[in-house]
Amino acid sequence: MRVGELLEVWKHPDSEQLYCEKVDLGEESGPREIASGLQKFVPLEAMKGQVVVMANLKARKLAGFSSNGMVMCTSNDTHTEVQILRLPDKCANGTRVVAEGLEEQMPQAPWCPVLNPKKKTYEKCSGAFKTNELGEACWNGRRLLVEGKPIVSQMVNSTIS
């Protein structure tokens, strides 16, 4: 996961659920285009600022739009309330999000290659992304950190996806 900044966001012309976004992840190739099913939950005017992006997912078409990542959000058990996972402080686009205590085990640049969808790596580990009783984003019980600071959500004990 990496830090990205929403540069441009618009409603998908053929979907009542999707936003289309240009997200700056600090890559030489320029901003990525990502689609997010957030129209029902997040007003367009709130779709700005820095976000956490799952950046090593294989590109896929969503309503004909090529999505090259996923903006991470928290949600309640019934998925009736969804909030974008925000950062504690502004930092450089492209900054890595690390699991506390695993910093040394995480691959260094160049970033992890695209996950092989046939191995279902994301699907196998996605259930371990949750917020704790303090609203801190965690993976497998380890806090997710950006530049040593925890990412905190207003939603406690919630799912992250």
PDB file of C-alpha atoms in Angstrom:
ATOM      1  CA  MET A   1       0.000   0.000   0.000  1.00  0.00           C
ATOM      2  CA  ARG A   2       1.131   3.496  -0.754  1.00  0.00           C
ATOM      3  CA  VAL A   3       0.055   7.077  -0.167  1.00  0.00           C
ATOM      4  CA  GLY A   4      -1.657   8.785  -3.067  1.00  0.00           C
ATOM      5  CA  GLU A   5      -3.342  12.112  -3.654  1.00  0.00           C
ATOM      6  CA  LEU A   6      -6.678  12.449  -5.408  1.00  0.00           C
ATOM      7  CA  LEU A   7      -5.984  14.944  -8.189  1.00  0.00           C
ATOM      8  CA  GLU A   8      -9.190  14.668 -10.161  1.00  0.00           C
ATOM      9  CA  VAL A   9     -12.447  12.818  -9.477  1.00  0.00           C
ATOM     10  CA  TRP A  10     -15.570  12.498 -11.613  1.00  0.00           C
ATOM     11  CA  LYS A  11     -18.706  10.390 -11.651  1.00  0.00           C
ATOM     12  CA  HIS A  12     -18.516   7.460 -14.026  1.00  0.00           C
ATOM     13  CA  PRO A  13     -20.845   8.273 -16.921  1.00  0.00           C
ATOM     14  CA  ASP A  14     -22.358   4.768 -17.030  1.00  0.00           C
ATOM     15  CA  SER A  15     -22.463   3.831 -13.340  1.00  0.00           C
ATOM     16  CA  GLU A  16     -24.364   5.235 -10.387  1.00  0.00           C
ATOM     17  CA  GLN A  17     -21.867   3.647  -7.991  1.00  0.00           C
ATOM     18  CA  LEU A  18     -18.428   4.436  -9.402  1.00  0.00           C
ATOM     19  CA  TYR A  19     -16.149   7.417  -9.188  1.00  0.00           C
ATOM     20  CA  CYS A  20     -13.250   7.645 -11.621  1.00  0.00           C
ATOM     21  CA  GLU A  21     -10.107   9.128 -10.114  1.00  0.00           C
ATOM     22  CA  LYS A  22      -6.660  10.297 -11.103  1.00  0.00           C
ATOM     23  CA  VAL A  23      -4.362   9.507  -8.202  1.00  0.00           C
ATOM     24  CA  ASP A  24      -0.766  10.712  -7.834  1.00  0.00           C
ATOM     25  CA  LEU A  25       1.346   7.936  -6.308  1.00  0.00           C
ATOM     26  CA  GLY A  26       4.623   9.731  -6.968  1.00  0.00           C
ATOM     27  CA  GLU A  27       5.394   7.514  -9.955  1.00  0.00           C
ATOM     28  CA  GLU A  28       7.461   8.690 -12.919  1.00  0.00           C
ATOM     29  CA  SER A  29       4.742   7.403 -15.242  1.00  0.00           C
ATOM     30  CA  GLY A  30       2.334   9.980 -13.796  1.00  0.00           C
ATOM     31  CA  PRO A  31      -1.024   9.633 -12.048  1.00  0.00           C
ATOM     32  CA  ARG A  32      -2.922   6.358 -12.061  1.00  0.00           C
ATOM     33  CA  GLU A  33      -6.562   6.015 -12.941  1.00  0.00           C
ATOM     34  CA  ILE A  34      -8.592   4.168 -10.323  1.00  0.00           C
ATOM     35  CA  ALA A  35     -12.315   3.431 -10.080  1.00  0.00           C
ATOM     36  CA  SER A  36     -14.002   3.297  -6.671  1.00  0.00           C
ATOM     37  CA  GLY A  37     -17.570   2.296  -5.818  1.00  0.00           C
ATOM     38  CA  LEU A  38     -18.045   5.182  -3.415  1.00  0.00           C
ATOM     39  CA  GLN A  39     -20.757   7.376  -4.970  1.00  0.00           C
ATOM     40  CA  LYS A  40     -23.394   6.176  -2.469  1.00  0.00           C
ATOM     41  CA  PHE A  41     -21.134   6.813   0.520  1.00  0.00           C
ATOM     42  CA  VAL A  42     -18.789   9.735  -0.123  1.00  0.00           C
ATOM     43  CA  PRO A  43     -19.942  13.050  -1.662  1.00  0.00           C
ATOM     44  CA  LEU A  44     -17.950  14.172  -4.688  1.00  0.00           C
ATOM     45  CA  GLU A  45     -16.694  17.275  -2.846  1.00  0.00           C
ATOM     46  CA  ALA A  46     -15.118  15.022  -0.165  1.00  0.00           C
ATOM     47  CA  MET A  47     -13.162  13.076  -2.781  1.00  0.00           C
ATOM     48  CA  LYS A  48      -9.929  15.020  -2.367  1.00  0.00           C
ATOM     49  CA  GLY A  49      -6.702  14.934  -0.426  1.00  0.00           C
ATOM     50  CA  GLN A  50      -4.393  12.065   0.398  1.00  0.00           C
ATOM     51  CA  VAL A  51      -5.583   8.477   0.592  1.00  0.00           C
ATOM     52  CA  VAL A  52      -4.186   4.983   1.068  1.00  0.00           C
ATOM     53  CA  VAL A  53      -4.009   2.969  -2.161  1.00  0.00           C
ATOM     54  CA  MET A  54      -3.548  -0.758  -2.673  1.00  0.00           C
ATOM     55  CA  ALA A  55      -1.144  -0.199  -5.532  1.00  0.00           C
ATOM     56  CA  ASN A  56      -0.041  -3.669  -6.575  1.00  0.00           C
ATOM     57  CA  LEU A  57      -3.337  -5.078  -7.819  1.00  0.00           C
ATOM     58  CA  LYS A  58      -3.640  -6.140 -11.432  1.00  0.00           C
ATOM     59  CA  ALA A  59      -5.529  -3.573 -13.519  1.00  0.00           C
ATOM     60  CA  ARG A  60      -9.138  -4.506 -14.190  1.00  0.00           C
ATOM     61  CA  LYS A  61     -12.075  -3.001 -15.990  1.00  0.00           C
ATOM     62  CA  LEU A  62     -14.923  -1.631 -13.898  1.00  0.00           C
ATOM     63  CA  ALA A  63     -17.861  -0.559 -16.076  1.00  0.00           C
ATOM     64  CA  GLY A  64     -15.422  -0.244 -18.958  1.00  0.00           C
ATOM     65  CA  PHE A  65     -12.962   1.939 -16.984  1.00  0.00           C
ATOM     66  CA  SER A  66      -9.461   0.530 -16.407  1.00  0.00           C
ATOM     67  CA  SER A  67      -8.810   0.670 -12.660  1.00  0.00           C
ATOM     68  CA  ASN A  68      -5.166   0.455 -11.589  1.00  0.00           C
ATOM     69  CA  GLY A  69      -5.431   0.113  -7.821  1.00  0.00           C
ATOM     70  CA  MET A  70      -7.900   0.485  -4.977  1.00  0.00           C
ATOM     71  CA  VAL A  71      -8.556   3.406  -2.638  1.00  0.00           C
ATOM     72  CA  MET A  72      -8.747   1.818   0.814  1.00  0.00           C
ATOM     73  CA  CYS A  73     -11.821   2.464   2.959  1.00  0.00           C
ATOM     74  CA  THR A  74     -13.330   1.375   6.243  1.00  0.00           C
ATOM     75  CA  SER A  75     -16.868   0.027   6.483  1.00  0.00           C
ATOM     76  CA  ASN A  76     -19.258  -1.354   9.048  1.00  0.00           C
ATOM     77  CA  ASP A  77     -20.350  -5.017   9.033  1.00  0.00           C
ATOM     78  CA  THR A  78     -23.413  -4.356   6.900  1.00  0.00           C
ATOM     79  CA  HIS A  79     -21.481  -2.142   4.462  1.00  0.00           C
ATOM     80  CA  THR A  80     -24.036   0.638   4.910  1.00  0.00           C
ATOM     81  CA  GLU A  81     -21.424   3.110   6.147  1.00  0.00           C
ATOM     82  CA  VAL A  82     -18.133   3.584   4.288  1.00  0.00           C
ATOM     83  CA  GLN A  83     -15.340   6.101   4.871  1.00  0.00           C
ATOM     84  CA  ILE A  84     -12.100   6.705   3.004  1.00  0.00           C
ATOM     85  CA  LEU A  85      -9.054   5.707   5.024  1.00  0.00           C
ATOM     86  CA  ARG A  86      -7.183   8.977   5.625  1.00  0.00           C
ATOM     87  CA  LEU A  87      -3.635   9.722   6.753  1.00  0.00           C
ATOM     88  CA  PRO A  88      -2.588  11.248  10.085  1.00  0.00           C
ATOM     89  CA  ASP A  89      -0.420  13.908   8.410  1.00  0.00           C
ATOM     90  CA  LYS A  90       0.500  15.010   4.910  1.00  0.00           C
ATOM     91  CA  CYS A  91       3.449  13.113   3.485  1.00  0.00           C
ATOM     92  CA  ALA A  92       5.055  12.519   0.109  1.00  0.00           C
ATOM     93  CA  ASN A  93       2.914  10.780  -2.488  1.00  0.00           C
ATOM     94  CA  GLY A  94       4.212   7.256  -2.955  1.00  0.00           C
ATOM     95  CA  THR A  95       5.195   6.842   0.708  1.00  0.00           C
ATOM     96  CA  ARG A  96       4.845   3.229   1.753  1.00  0.00           C
ATOM     97  CA  VAL A  97       2.346   2.016   4.306  1.00  0.00           C
ATOM     98  CA  VAL A  98       3.951  -0.663   6.484  1.00  0.00           C
ATOM     99  CA  ALA A  99       2.703  -3.100   9.096  1.00  0.00           C
ATOM    100  CA  GLU A 100       4.253  -2.354  12.480  1.00  0.00           C
ATOM    101  CA  GLY A 101       7.091  -4.721  13.302  1.00  0.00           C
ATOM    102  CA  LEU A 102       7.381  -5.964   9.713  1.00  0.00           C
ATOM    103  CA  GLU A 103       9.153  -2.941   8.243  1.00  0.00           C
ATOM    104  CA  GLU A 104      12.408  -4.850   7.709  1.00  0.00           C
ATOM    105  CA  GLN A 105      10.646  -7.770   6.031  1.00  0.00           C
ATOM    106  CA  MET A 106       8.827  -5.640   3.471  1.00  0.00           C
ATOM    107  CA  PRO A 107      10.467  -5.416   0.044  1.00  0.00           C
ATOM    108  CA  GLN A 108      12.297  -2.209  -0.718  1.00  0.00           C
ATOM    109  CA  ALA A 109      12.031  -0.233  -3.940  1.00  0.00           C
ATOM    110  CA  PRO A 110      11.354  -1.126  -6.634  1.00  0.00           C
ATOM    111  CA  TRP A 111       7.900  -1.757  -5.225  1.00  0.00           C
ATOM    112  CA  CYS A 112       6.271  -5.127  -5.119  1.00  0.00           C
ATOM    113  CA  PRO A 113       5.237  -6.373  -8.529  1.00  0.00           C
ATOM    114  CA  VAL A 114       1.583  -6.704  -9.433  1.00  0.00           C
ATOM    115  CA  LEU A 115      -0.022  -9.502  -7.450  1.00  0.00           C
ATOM    116  CA  ASN A 116      -0.858 -12.581  -9.493  1.00  0.00           C
ATOM    117  CA  PRO A 117      -4.673 -12.738  -9.495  1.00  0.00           C
ATOM    118  CA  LYS A 118      -4.569 -16.509 -10.055  1.00  0.00           C
ATOM    119  CA  LYS A 119      -2.922 -16.968  -6.650  1.00  0.00           C
ATOM    120  CA  LYS A 120      -5.631 -14.842  -4.985  1.00  0.00           C
ATOM    121  CA  THR A 121      -3.008 -13.208  -2.726  1.00  0.00           C
ATOM    122  CA  TYR A 122      -5.101 -10.126  -1.974  1.00  0.00           C
ATOM    123  CA  GLU A 123      -8.217 -12.199  -1.332  1.00  0.00           C
ATOM    124  CA  LYS A 124      -6.284 -14.413   1.107  1.00  0.00           C
ATOM    125  CA  CYS A 125      -4.979 -11.494   3.182  1.00  0.00           C
ATOM    126  CA  SER A 126      -7.772  -8.928   2.778  1.00  0.00           C
ATOM    127  CA  GLY A 127      -9.815 -10.313   5.684  1.00  0.00           C
ATOM    128  CA  ALA A 128      -6.974  -9.395   8.028  1.00  0.00           C
ATOM    129  CA  PHE A 129      -7.365  -5.648   7.303  1.00  0.00           C
ATOM    130  CA  LYS A 130      -9.438  -4.132  10.127  1.00  0.00           C
ATOM    131  CA  THR A 131      -9.513  -1.198  12.506  1.00  0.00           C
ATOM    132  CA  ASN A 132      -9.020  -1.873  16.216  1.00  0.00           C
ATOM    133  CA  GLU A 133     -10.923  -0.484  19.216  1.00  0.00           C
ATOM    134  CA  LEU A 134      -8.990   2.804  18.840  1.00  0.00           C
ATOM    135  CA  GLY A 135      -9.821   3.097  15.137  1.00  0.00           C
ATOM    136  CA  GLU A 136      -6.221   2.328  14.146  1.00  0.00           C
ATOM    137  CA  ALA A 137      -5.899   0.588  10.788  1.00  0.00           C
ATOM    138  CA  CYS A 138      -4.336  -2.852  11.222  1.00  0.00           C
ATOM    139  CA  TRP A 139      -3.319  -5.894   9.230  1.00  0.00           C
ATOM    140  CA  ASN A 140      -3.296  -9.170  11.111  1.00  0.00           C
ATOM    141  CA  GLY A 141      -3.392  -7.234  14.392  1.00  0.00           C
ATOM    142  CA  ARG A 142      -0.383  -5.060  13.486  1.00  0.00           C
ATOM    143  CA  ARG A 143      -0.954  -1.332  13.149  1.00  0.00           C
ATOM    144  CA  LEU A 144      -0.494   0.158   9.678  1.00  0.00           C
ATOM    145  CA  LEU A 145       1.993   3.012   9.797  1.00  0.00           C
ATOM    146  CA  VAL A 146       2.966   5.877   7.517  1.00  0.00           C
ATOM    147  CA  GLU A 147       6.310   7.422   8.449  1.00  0.00           C
ATOM    148  CA  GLY A 148       6.002   5.752  11.852  1.00  0.00           C
ATOM    149  CA  LYS A 149       2.533   7.139  12.615  1.00  0.00           C
ATOM    150  CA  PRO A 150      -0.638   5.027  12.781  1.00  0.00           C
ATOM    151  CA  ILE A 151      -3.447   5.535  10.296  1.00  0.00           C
ATOM    152  CA  VAL A 152      -6.603   6.203  12.326  1.00  0.00           C
ATOM    153  CA  SER A 153     -10.229   5.968  11.217  1.00  0.00           C
ATOM    154  CA  GLN A 154     -13.345   7.275  12.918  1.00  0.00           C
ATOM    155  CA  MET A 155     -14.786   3.787  12.488  1.00  0.00           C
ATOM    156  CA  VAL A 156     -13.653   1.398  15.232  1.00  0.00           C
ATOM    157  CA  ASN A 157     -13.600  -2.392  14.883  1.00  0.00           C
ATOM    158  CA  SER A 158     -14.443  -2.090  11.211  1.00  0.00           C
ATOM    159  CA  THR A 159     -13.418  -3.779   7.995  1.00  0.00           C
ATOM    160  CA  ILE A 160     -10.855  -2.227   5.651  1.00  0.00           C
ATOM    161  CA  SER A 161     -11.128  -2.877   1.935  1.00  0.00           C
TER     162      SER A 161
END
